[in-house]
Structures are given as C-alpha cells and as structure tokens.
Amino acid sequence: MDTEERLAVFLDYENLALGARDHLGGMQFDFKPIADALAVRGRVVVRRAYADWSYFDEDRRMLTRHQVELIEMTQRMGASRKNAADIKMVVDAIEMAFEREYITTFVMCTGDSDFSPLVHKLRELDKKVIGVGVENSTSRLLPPACDEFLFYDRLEGVDVPDESEASAPKRSGRGGKGAGRSGGGRGGRAKTPAPVEAPAEAETPAPAEESAPATSGATSGTRRRKKAPAAEAAVEPAAEPVESVVETDLEQEDAAPAGEDATMEVRVAQTLADLQASTSGSVTASMLKRTLVRKDPTFSESDYGFRTFGEFLRFLADRDFVVLSDGPSAGDPEVALPAQQDTEGAFELLRQVVRDAGGSAPLSGLKNEVRKRRPDFSEKALGYRGFLQFAKGAAAAGAVALAWDDDADDYLLTAS
C-alpha cells in the first residue's frame, strides 16, 4: 500500500512577498526553500500562487522556474478587490479537497488569520494542513490551527540579513498584508493599490559562501553541467504579458540561475537531516534517494561517478559523512548522520577552519569551508538565523575574533 503523502501547495503570494520585504530586511521572496522543505514531507502534485501579478513582475520568472501555476487576480479600474485572491484560493482549496481525494496534505503559504476557518474545515475533512509564513507577519491565531507550521525565515536556504546590516525596507503606496501589523491578520490595505517596487536581483541578499563551487573529494568536478549559472541581470520589459514570460522561462531554462551550487555531500546531509526531523522512524536509502530526486529531478549518482546509489552511500560512509546500518530489507540500509555536534563543537570547528586558513579569513566563503569538513553543518539547527550571527556567537564565546575590514569590505575572522 502506498502511504506516500501527496501535497497541494497554495501561496497567498502578496502576504509572503510583502512580509519578506517588510520584515526580513527588504529581501526578495524565494520559493526554493519552501520546495525543499516540502520535498521531505511528500510528493507535491499541485503548486498555485494567487496575486495581481502586475505588482510582482520580477517574481513571475522565479515562480515559473519552480513550476508554480500563477493565478491572476487583476484589479478592476477604480475598484478595490482586496479579498479577491483570498476568496479564489479558498474556493479552489475546498473544491480540491472534495474532488481530489488522493491529496492528503494541504500547504497554506500565508500568515493571514483570515484563512483559519479554511484550515479548520480542511482538517474536518481529514486533511493534514501545513502552514508556511514569515514569522513577524504571521498572525498568532494561524499556527495553532495547523497540524504543522513552518516559518519561512527559519527554513534552510533563507539567509536573513543581519539587523544591523539590513537597509530599511522600501515602502510603496500599497499598504499590503504583513505591513504594519500587530499580531498578524489582514492589516490595512490601500483601496487604490500602487505597483509594488520589486527588489532588483542585485539587491537580494545572497551570501557568497553559498555559491562557491564544489571542491570536495572525488565528487567534485564529476558532475556534468550543461552551462554555468548565468547572472540574471537583464531587465524585463514592464509590459511583457504573463504568457510570454512563462514561455521564455521554459525555453531558456538552461540559462537560468541554478541557485546555490552545494557539494553533493552537503545536499545529502541537509536532506537527511530534514528527513530525520520530519519523520518518526528511521530513514532508508530508498527514502533518501526518492527525496533527493524530488528536490532535483535530474539527480543521478552516475553523474558523480558511481554505478549505484548504495555505492555512493558507502563512499560517504567511509568518510564519516553518514552512518549505515542494516535496514528492513536487503539492499536498502538505514542511513543516519553522525552524532550531532553541540554549539561549542561548532565554534571549535569554525576556529579550526580559520586557523587552517592562515589564522584569519573573510566571512564570505567560510561557510563552505566549514561544510567541507562537516556537510551536515547548519547554523539554523543551532538556533542562529544566519551564518553572520553564528560567527558573532563564536566571537562572543572567545573562539574567534570578529571585526569589520574596510579594505576587504567584509567581516574578518581571526582564530583566538
């Protein structure tokens, strides 16, 4: 019997995009961290985002690249339809709950408490509900109504700018959801909305340590890639229709940015850590392989020089990246991460990496060096929102010294 969860994802996009902009230092919303978090929870069969897309022209390309269906809720001239997207989203979710019995889990990506009745109704229909929202723009009433709630800013892959470094978020004439709330809810929305200024790609915080090429062991250099990721710097014509944007993305998929280029050890460790956190039982090799393919449908161990996935896992086990043990069936071993390090151990690891770099090293690129030695390293698992905060914690503990270097235009870490 197939017990795999089947997920339908609904995005109240205005709530998420403006919540990220107003409460996460002006950063641009990215769907990839949500897609990765859901990949370990089941098979996503529906992805829909609701908004007036004339206000989010730059975001359409990103969502289309992640195969999200864009539901257009155009504003009428001289009239306000502030709840049109919400009502459409509720109607579609209820219709799907009755007509698609195979869908077991509904993922409601919003922080708006107005969706609480929908959540309650879906649970009455024996559907599991997972909520996703920006922490500071999520109503306190919504998370308790869900079976599980994920805060976007806590997801792996979301690098929130440090509060002291983040610039003040841009303001527009649209007093949107997530802007100026106390405790969440809808908030006051302008009756005549003005276009939201979408942040340029260059303004999106993207730590350099996340984009360094893989150089670890036998798995480096063996991954065949069609093209190197190209910078998405071209400005899109404002009047380009949605249909042409979708068609352009599909035709030029190879030229689109591929996101962070992490080593395979890091991808396996992150996926395994997520599976261990989201499942009550052990993780088998087949479950791990299935989840890796959900995250990247092009994944194949042969691209890394291995004939079988089991051979690849044994390669990682020989280097203490994972631990293998007998599984429920022959040829399908259980996979686990080595014993998790505590915060002091992580600080010591950072100090050792800085020391081996000559006694001092810039912050940019340092996270990749740490992950080369500990692929399952995650500052979020240790309670830090970003790697800079983790480095500051290490400095406070005396493991390293941290100071701003004007010449390098970056933080400089020195081993104590």
CSV table of C-alpha atoms in Angstrom, one decimal:
chain,number,residue,atom,x,y,z
A,1,MET,CA,0.0,0.0,0.0
A,2,ASP,CA,1.3,3.4,-1.0
A,3,THR,CA,1.5,5.6,2.1
A,4,GLU,CA,3.3,8.5,0.5
A,5,GLU,CA,1.8,11.9,1.3
A,6,ARG,CA,0.5,13.9,-1.7
A,7,LEU,CA,0.7,17.7,-1.2
A,8,ALA,CA,-1.2,20.6,-2.7
A,9,VAL,CA,0.5,24.0,-2.2
A,10,PHE,CA,-1.4,27.3,-2.2
A,11,LEU,CA,0.5,30.6,-1.9
A,12,ASP,CA,-1.1,33.8,-0.8
A,13,TYR,CA,1.8,35.5,-2.6
A,14,GLU,CA,1.2,39.1,-1.7
A,15,ASN,CA,1.3,38.2,2.0
A,16,LEU,CA,4.6,36.3,1.6
A,17,ALA,CA,6.4,38.7,-0.7
A,18,LEU,CA,5.5,41.8,1.3
A,19,GLY,CA,6.1,40.0,4.6
A,20,ALA,CA,9.6,39.1,3.4
A,21,ARG,CA,10.3,42.6,2.1
A,22,ASP,CA,9.0,44.5,5.2
A,23,HIS,CA,10.2,42.1,7.9
A,24,LEU,CA,13.3,40.4,6.5
A,25,GLY,CA,15.4,43.4,5.6
A,26,GLY,CA,14.0,44.0,2.2
A,27,MET,CA,14.9,40.6,0.9
A,28,GLN,CA,13.1,39.1,-2.1
A,29,PHE,CA,10.9,36.1,-1.5
A,30,ASP,CA,12.2,32.8,-3.0
A,31,PHE,CA,10.1,29.7,-3.3
A,32,LYS,CA,13.0,27.2,-3.4
A,33,PRO,CA,13.5,26.9,0.4
A,34,ILE,CA,9.8,26.0,0.7
A,35,ALA,CA,10.0,23.5,-2.1
A,36,ASP,CA,13.0,21.8,-0.5
A,37,ALA,CA,11.2,21.7,2.9
A,38,LEU,CA,8.1,20.1,1.4
A,39,ALA,CA,10.1,17.6,-0.6
A,40,VAL,CA,11.0,15.7,2.5
A,41,ARG,CA,7.3,15.6,3.6
A,42,GLY,CA,5.8,14.1,0.5
A,43,ARG,CA,5.1,14.4,-3.3
A,44,VAL,CA,3.9,17.9,-4.3
A,45,VAL,CA,1.3,17.4,-7.0
A,46,VAL,CA,-0.2,21.0,-7.1
A,47,ARG,CA,1.5,24.4,-6.8
A,48,ARG,CA,-0.6,27.5,-7.2
A,49,ALA,CA,0.1,31.1,-6.4
A,50,TYR,CA,-2.5,33.9,-6.2
A,51,ALA,CA,-1.9,37.6,-6.7
A,52,ASP,CA,-2.3,40.5,-9.1
A,53,TRP,CA,0.9,39.8,-10.9
A,54,SER,CA,1.2,43.3,-12.4
A,55,TYR,CA,2.6,44.2,-8.9
A,56,PHE,CA,5.1,41.3,-8.9
A,57,ASP,CA,6.5,41.4,-12.4
A,58,GLU,CA,10.0,40.2,-11.5
A,59,ASP,CA,8.7,37.4,-9.2
A,60,ARG,CA,6.8,35.6,-12.0
A,61,ARG,CA,10.0,34.2,-13.5
A,62,MET,CA,11.2,32.7,-10.3
A,63,LEU,CA,7.8,31.0,-9.6
A,64,THR,CA,7.6,29.8,-13.2
A,65,ARG,CA,11.0,28.2,-12.9
A,66,HIS,CA,9.7,26.2,-9.9
A,67,GLN,CA,6.6,25.1,-11.9
A,68,VAL,CA,4.2,27.2,-9.9
A,69,GLU,CA,0.9,27.9,-11.6
A,70,LEU,CA,0.2,31.6,-11.5
A,71,ILE,CA,-3.5,32.5,-10.8
A,72,GLU,CA,-4.1,36.1,-12.0
A,73,MET,CA,-6.4,38.2,-9.8
A,74,THR,CA,-6.4,41.5,-11.8
A,75,GLN,CA,-7.6,44.7,-10.0
A,76,ARG,CA,-10.5,46.4,-11.7
A,77,MET,CA,-10.0,50.0,-12.7
A,78,GLY,CA,-11.3,52.4,-10.0
A,79,ALA,CA,-12.4,49.5,-7.7
A,80,SER,CA,-10.7,47.6,-4.9
A,81,ARG,CA,-10.8,43.8,-4.8
A,82,LYS,CA,-8.6,43.3,-1.7
A,83,ASN,CA,-10.1,39.9,-0.9
A,84,ALA,CA,-10.4,38.5,-4.5
A,85,ALA,CA,-7.2,36.4,-4.3
A,86,ASP,CA,-8.1,35.1,-0.9
A,87,ILE,CA,-11.6,34.0,-1.9
A,88,LYS,CA,-10.4,32.3,-5.1
A,89,MET,CA,-7.7,30.5,-3.1
A,90,VAL,CA,-10.3,29.3,-0.5
A,91,VAL,CA,-12.7,28.1,-3.2
A,92,ASP,CA,-10.0,26.2,-5.1
A,93,ALA,CA,-8.8,24.5,-1.9
A,94,ILE,CA,-12.3,23.4,-0.8
A,95,GLU,CA,-13.0,22.2,-4.4
A,96,MET,CA,-9.8,20.2,-4.5
A,97,ALA,CA,-10.5,18.7,-1.1
A,98,PHE,CA,-13.7,17.1,-2.4
A,99,GLU,CA,-12.6,16.3,-5.9
A,100,ARG,CA,-9.0,15.1,-5.4
A,101,GLU,CA,-9.3,12.5,-2.7
A,102,TYR,CA,-5.8,11.4,-3.3
A,103,ILE,CA,-4.4,14.7,-1.9
A,104,THR,CA,-3.7,14.1,1.7
A,105,THR,CA,-2.0,17.3,2.7
A,106,PHE,CA,-2.7,21.0,2.0
A,107,VAL,CA,0.1,23.5,2.4
A,108,MET,CA,-1.3,27.0,3.0
A,109,CYS,CA,1.5,29.6,2.5
A,110,THR,CA,0.2,32.7,4.2
A,111,GLY,CA,0.4,34.4,7.6
A,112,ASP,CA,-3.2,35.7,7.4
A,113,SER,CA,-5.5,34.6,10.2
A,114,ASP,CA,-8.5,35.0,7.7
A,115,PHE,CA,-7.5,31.5,6.5
A,116,SER,CA,-8.1,29.9,9.9
A,117,PRO,CA,-11.7,28.8,9.0
A,118,LEU,CA,-10.4,27.2,5.8
A,119,VAL,CA,-7.7,25.3,7.8
A,120,HIS,CA,-10.3,24.1,10.3
A,121,LYS,CA,-12.6,22.9,7.5
A,122,LEU,CA,-9.8,21.0,5.7
A,123,ARG,CA,-8.9,19.2,9.0
A,124,GLU,CA,-12.6,18.3,9.4
A,125,LEU,CA,-12.3,16.7,6.0
A,126,ASP,CA,-9.5,14.6,7.3
A,127,LYS,CA,-6.8,16.5,5.5
A,128,LYS,CA,-3.4,17.4,7.1
A,129,VAL,CA,-2.6,21.1,6.9
A,130,ILE,CA,0.9,22.6,6.9
A,131,GLY,CA,1.2,26.4,7.2
A,132,VAL,CA,4.1,28.5,5.9
A,133,GLY,CA,4.5,32.2,6.7
A,134,VAL,CA,7.0,34.9,7.5
A,135,GLU,CA,7.4,34.9,11.3
A,136,ASN,CA,6.8,38.6,12.0
A,137,SER,CA,3.9,39.0,9.7
A,138,THR,CA,2.1,35.8,10.7
A,139,SER,CA,-1.0,36.0,12.9
A,140,ARG,CA,-0.7,34.2,16.2
A,141,LEU,CA,-4.1,32.6,15.5
A,142,LEU,CA,-3.0,30.7,12.4
A,143,PRO,CA,-0.1,28.4,13.6
A,144,PRO,CA,-2.2,26.6,16.3
A,145,ALA,CA,-4.9,25.9,13.8
A,146,CYS,CA,-2.5,23.9,11.5
A,147,ASP,CA,-1.1,20.4,12.0
A,148,GLU,CA,2.4,21.9,11.4
A,149,PHE,CA,3.6,25.4,10.8
A,150,LEU,CA,6.9,26.4,9.1
A,151,PHE,CA,8.3,29.9,9.5
A,152,TYR,CA,9.9,30.9,6.2
A,153,ASP,CA,12.8,32.8,7.8
A,154,ARG,CA,13.8,29.6,9.7
A,155,LEU,CA,14.0,27.4,6.6
A,156,GLU,CA,17.3,26.2,5.4
A,157,GLY,CA,18.4,28.3,2.4
A,158,VAL,CA,16.8,31.5,3.7
A,159,ASP,CA,19.7,33.8,4.7
A,160,VAL,CA,18.1,36.7,6.6
A,161,PRO,CA,20.2,39.9,6.6
A,162,ASP,CA,21.6,40.8,9.9
A,163,GLU,CA,19.5,43.5,11.5
A,164,SER,CA,22.4,45.9,11.9
A,165,GLU,CA,23.4,45.5,8.2
A,166,ALA,CA,19.9,45.4,6.5
A,167,SER,CA,18.8,48.5,4.9
A,168,ALA,CA,15.4,49.9,5.6
A,169,PRO,CA,12.7,48.2,3.5
A,170,LYS,CA,11.2,50.0,0.6
A,171,ARG,CA,7.7,51.4,1.1
A,172,SER,CA,5.1,51.8,-1.6
A,173,GLY,CA,1.7,53.1,-1.8
A,174,ARG,CA,0.3,49.7,-1.2
A,175,GLY,CA,-0.3,49.1,2.5
A,176,GLY,CA,-0.2,45.3,2.0
A,177,LYS,CA,-0.7,42.3,4.1
A,178,GLY,CA,2.1,41.9,6.5
A,179,ALA,CA,2.8,45.6,6.6
A,180,GLY,CA,2.2,47.4,9.9
A,181,ARG,CA,0.5,44.5,11.7
A,182,SER,CA,0.4,43.9,15.4
A,183,GLY,CA,-0.1,40.2,15.8
A,184,GLY,CA,-0.8,39.5,12.1
A,185,GLY,CA,-4.2,39.5,10.4
A,186,ARG,CA,-5.1,41.3,7.3
A,187,GLY,CA,-3.9,44.8,8.2
A,188,GLY,CA,-5.0,48.0,6.4
A,189,ARG,CA,-4.7,47.7,2.7
A,190,ALA,CA,-4.9,50.8,0.5
A,191,LYS,CA,-8.1,51.0,-1.5
A,192,THR,CA,-6.3,52.0,-4.7
A,193,PRO,CA,-3.1,50.0,-4.8
A,194,ALA,CA,0.0,51.3,-6.4
A,195,PRO,CA,2.5,48.9,-8.0
A,196,VAL,CA,5.0,47.4,-5.6
A,197,GLU,CA,8.6,48.0,-6.4
A,198,ALA,CA,10.1,44.6,-6.9
A,199,PRO,CA,13.6,44.5,-5.5
A,200,ALA,CA,16.3,44.1,-8.1
A,201,GLU,CA,18.2,40.8,-8.3
A,202,ALA,CA,21.4,42.6,-7.2
A,203,GLU,CA,19.7,43.7,-4.0
A,204,THR,CA,18.7,40.3,-3.0
A,205,PRO,CA,21.0,39.1,-0.1
A,206,ALA,CA,22.9,36.1,-1.5
A,207,PRO,CA,25.9,35.2,0.7
A,208,ALA,CA,29.0,34.4,-1.3
A,209,GLU,CA,29.6,31.3,0.8
A,210,GLU,CA,26.5,29.6,-0.6
A,211,SER,CA,27.6,30.0,-4.2
A,212,ALA,CA,31.2,28.6,-4.2
A,213,PRO,CA,31.8,25.7,-6.5
A,214,ALA,CA,32.0,22.2,-5.1
A,215,THR,CA,35.6,21.1,-4.5
A,216,SER,CA,35.3,18.2,-2.1
A,217,GLY,CA,36.9,14.8,-2.7
A,218,ALA,CA,36.0,12.5,-5.6
A,219,THR,CA,32.6,14.1,-6.0
A,220,SER,CA,34.0,17.4,-7.2
A,221,GLY,CA,34.3,18.1,-10.8
A,222,THR,CA,32.5,14.9,-11.8
A,223,ARG,CA,29.0,16.5,-12.0
A,224,ARG,CA,28.3,17.2,-15.6
A,225,ARG,CA,26.5,20.5,-16.1
A,226,LYS,CA,25.2,21.9,-19.3
A,227,LYS,CA,26.0,25.5,-18.7
A,228,ALA,CA,27.4,27.6,-15.9
A,229,PRO,CA,24.8,29.6,-14.0
A,230,ALA,CA,24.3,32.9,-15.6
A,231,ALA,CA,23.6,36.1,-13.7
A,232,GLU,CA,20.0,37.2,-14.1
A,233,ALA,CA,20.7,40.8,-14.6
A,234,ALA,CA,18.6,41.6,-17.6
A,235,VAL,CA,15.7,43.9,-17.0
A,236,GLU,CA,12.4,42.6,-18.1
A,237,PRO,CA,10.0,44.9,-20.1
A,238,ALA,CA,7.3,46.0,-17.7
A,239,ALA,CA,4.5,45.4,-20.2
A,240,GLU,CA,5.5,41.8,-21.1
A,241,PRO,CA,2.5,39.5,-20.7
A,242,VAL,CA,2.5,36.6,-18.3
A,243,GLU,CA,2.2,34.1,-21.1
A,244,SER,CA,5.4,35.3,-22.8
A,245,VAL,CA,7.3,35.2,-19.5
A,246,VAL,CA,6.3,31.6,-19.0
A,247,GLU,CA,7.3,30.6,-22.5
A,248,THR,CA,10.6,32.4,-22.2
A,249,ASP,CA,11.5,30.6,-19.0
A,250,LEU,CA,10.8,27.2,-20.4
A,251,GLU,CA,12.8,27.8,-23.5
A,252,GLN,CA,15.8,29.3,-21.6
A,253,GLU,CA,15.8,27.1,-18.6
A,254,ASP,CA,19.4,26.2,-19.0
A,255,ALA,CA,20.5,29.8,-18.8
A,256,ALA,CA,18.5,30.5,-15.6
A,257,PRO,CA,20.3,30.8,-12.3
A,258,ALA,CA,20.5,27.4,-10.6
A,259,GLY,CA,20.7,28.7,-7.1
A,260,GLU,CA,23.5,27.7,-4.7
A,261,ASP,CA,25.9,25.1,-6.1
A,262,ALA,CA,26.4,23.0,-3.0
A,263,THR,CA,28.5,19.8,-3.0
A,264,MET,CA,26.6,16.5,-3.1
A,265,GLU,CA,27.8,15.7,0.4
A,266,VAL,CA,26.1,18.9,1.7
A,267,ARG,CA,22.9,18.1,-0.3
A,268,VAL,CA,22.7,14.6,1.1
A,269,ALA,CA,23.4,15.8,4.7
A,270,GLN,CA,20.8,18.6,4.5
A,271,THR,CA,18.2,16.2,3.1
A,272,LEU,CA,18.9,13.5,5.6
A,273,ALA,CA,18.7,16.0,8.5
A,274,ASP,CA,15.3,17.2,7.3
A,275,LEU,CA,14.1,13.6,6.9
A,276,GLN,CA,15.2,12.7,10.4
A,277,ALA,CA,13.4,15.8,11.8
A,278,SER,CA,10.2,15.3,9.9
A,279,THR,CA,9.8,11.5,10.2
A,280,SER,CA,9.3,9.5,13.4
A,281,GLY,CA,11.0,6.4,12.1
A,282,SER,CA,14.4,5.6,10.5
A,283,VAL,CA,15.5,6.8,7.1
A,284,THR,CA,16.3,4.2,4.5
A,285,ALA,CA,18.4,4.6,1.4
A,286,SER,CA,15.4,4.3,-0.9
A,287,MET,CA,13.6,7.1,1.0
A,288,LEU,CA,16.7,9.3,0.8
A,289,LYS,CA,17.1,8.7,-2.9
A,290,ARG,CA,13.4,9.4,-3.5
A,291,THR,CA,13.7,12.7,-1.7
A,292,LEU,CA,16.8,13.8,-3.5
A,293,VAL,CA,15.1,13.2,-6.8
A,294,ARG,CA,12.1,15.3,-5.6
A,295,LYS,CA,14.5,18.2,-4.9
A,296,ASP,CA,16.4,17.8,-8.2
A,297,PRO,CA,14.6,15.5,-10.8
A,298,THR,CA,17.8,15.4,-12.7
A,299,PHE,CA,19.8,13.8,-9.9
A,300,SER,CA,21.7,10.6,-10.7
A,301,GLU,CA,24.5,9.1,-8.8
A,302,SER,CA,26.1,8.1,-12.1
A,303,ASP,CA,26.8,11.8,-12.7
A,304,TYR,CA,29.2,11.6,-9.7
A,305,GLY,CA,31.0,8.5,-10.9
A,306,PHE,CA,29.0,5.8,-9.1
A,307,ARG,CA,27.2,2.9,-10.5
A,308,THR,CA,24.5,2.6,-7.8
A,309,PHE,CA,23.1,4.8,-5.0
A,310,GLY,CA,24.3,2.2,-2.4
A,311,GLU,CA,27.9,2.6,-3.7
A,312,PHE,CA,27.6,6.3,-3.4
A,313,LEU,CA,26.3,6.0,0.2
A,314,ARG,CA,29.2,3.7,1.1
A,315,PHE,CA,31.6,6.3,-0.3
A,316,LEU,CA,30.1,8.9,2.1
A,317,ALA,CA,30.1,6.4,5.0
A,318,ASP,CA,33.8,5.7,4.5
A,319,ARG,CA,34.5,9.4,5.0
A,320,ASP,CA,32.2,9.6,8.1
A,321,PHE,CA,29.6,11.8,6.4
A,322,VAL,CA,26.8,9.3,7.1
A,323,VAL,CA,26.3,6.2,9.1
A,324,LEU,CA,24.9,3.0,7.5
A,325,SER,CA,23.2,0.1,9.3
A,326,ASP,CA,21.0,-2.9,8.4
A,327,GLY,CA,17.6,-1.8,7.1
A,328,PRO,CA,14.2,-3.6,6.8
A,329,SER,CA,15.2,-5.3,3.6
A,330,ALA,CA,18.4,-6.4,1.9
A,331,GLY,CA,20.0,-3.7,-0.3
A,332,ASP,CA,18.1,-0.9,1.5
A,333,PRO,CA,20.2,0.1,4.5
A,334,GLU,CA,19.2,2.7,7.1
A,335,VAL,CA,21.0,6.0,6.8
A,336,ALA,CA,21.8,8.4,9.6
A,337,LEU,CA,24.0,11.4,10.3
A,338,PRO,CA,26.9,11.1,12.7
A,339,ALA,CA,26.3,12.2,16.3
A,340,GLN,CA,25.3,15.9,16.1
A,341,GLN,CA,27.8,18.4,17.4
A,342,ASP,CA,26.8,20.9,20.1
A,343,THR,CA,27.3,24.6,19.8
A,344,GLU,CA,30.7,24.5,21.5
A,345,GLY,CA,31.8,21.9,19.0
A,346,ALA,CA,30.6,24.0,16.1
A,347,PHE,CA,32.5,27.0,17.5
A,348,GLU,CA,35.6,24.9,17.7
A,349,LEU,CA,35.2,23.7,14.2
A,350,LEU,CA,34.9,27.3,13.0
A,351,ARG,CA,38.1,28.2,14.9
A,352,GLN,CA,40.0,25.3,13.4
A,353,VAL,CA,38.9,26.2,9.9
A,354,VAL,CA,40.0,29.8,10.4
A,355,ARG,CA,43.3,28.7,11.9
A,356,ASP,CA,44.0,26.4,8.9
A,357,ALA,CA,43.3,29.3,6.6
A,358,GLY,CA,46.3,31.1,8.0
A,359,GLY,CA,44.9,32.4,11.2
A,360,SER,CA,42.4,34.8,9.6
A,361,ALA,CA,39.8,34.6,6.9
A,362,PRO,CA,36.9,36.7,5.5
A,363,LEU,CA,33.4,35.7,6.4
A,364,SER,CA,32.5,35.2,2.7
A,365,GLY,CA,33.2,31.7,1.6
A,366,LEU,CA,33.8,30.5,5.2
A,367,LYS,CA,30.6,28.6,5.5
A,368,ASN,CA,31.5,26.4,2.5
A,369,GLU,CA,34.9,25.6,4.1
A,370,VAL,CA,33.1,24.6,7.3
A,371,ARG,CA,30.7,22.3,5.4
A,372,LYS,CA,33.6,20.6,3.6
A,373,ARG,CA,34.6,19.2,7.0
A,374,ARG,CA,31.0,18.9,8.3
A,375,PRO,CA,28.5,18.6,5.5
A,376,ASP,CA,25.5,18.5,7.9
A,377,PHE,CA,26.5,21.8,9.5
A,378,SER,CA,23.6,24.2,9.8
A,379,GLU,CA,23.6,27.3,11.9
A,380,LYS,CA,19.8,27.3,11.9
A,381,ALA,CA,19.9,23.9,13.7
A,382,LEU,CA,22.0,25.5,16.4
A,383,GLY,CA,19.5,28.4,16.8
A,384,TYR,CA,21.1,31.1,14.7
A,385,ARG,CA,19.2,32.8,11.9
A,386,GLY,CA,22.3,33.3,9.7
A,387,PHE,CA,26.0,32.5,9.5
A,388,LEU,CA,26.9,36.0,10.5
A,389,GLN,CA,25.0,35.6,13.7
A,390,PHE,CA,26.7,32.3,14.3
A,391,ALA,CA,30.1,33.9,13.8
A,392,LYS,CA,29.2,36.6,16.2
A,393,GLY,CA,28.2,33.9,18.7
A,394,ALA,CA,31.6,32.3,18.2
A,395,ALA,CA,33.3,35.6,18.8
A,396,ALA,CA,31.3,36.2,22.0
A,397,ALA,CA,32.3,32.7,23.2
A,398,GLY,CA,36.0,33.6,22.5
A,399,ALA,CA,36.5,31.0,19.8
A,400,VAL,CA,37.4,33.7,17.2
A,401,ALA,CA,37.7,37.4,16.9
A,402,LEU,CA,35.3,39.2,14.5
A,403,ALA,CA,35.9,42.7,13.1
A,404,TRP,CA,34.9,44.6,10.0
A,405,ASP,CA,37.7,45.1,7.4
A,406,ASP,CA,37.1,48.2,5.2
A,407,ASP,CA,39.7,47.1,2.7
A,408,ALA,CA,38.1,43.7,2.1
A,409,ASP,CA,34.6,45.2,2.6
A,410,ASP,CA,33.7,42.1,4.7
A,411,TYR,CA,34.0,40.8,8.2
A,412,LEU,CA,37.4,39.3,9.1
A,413,LEU,CA,37.6,36.4,11.5
A,414,THR,CA,40.8,35.7,13.4
A,415,ALA,CA,41.4,32.5,15.3
A,416,SER,CA,41.9,33.0,19.1
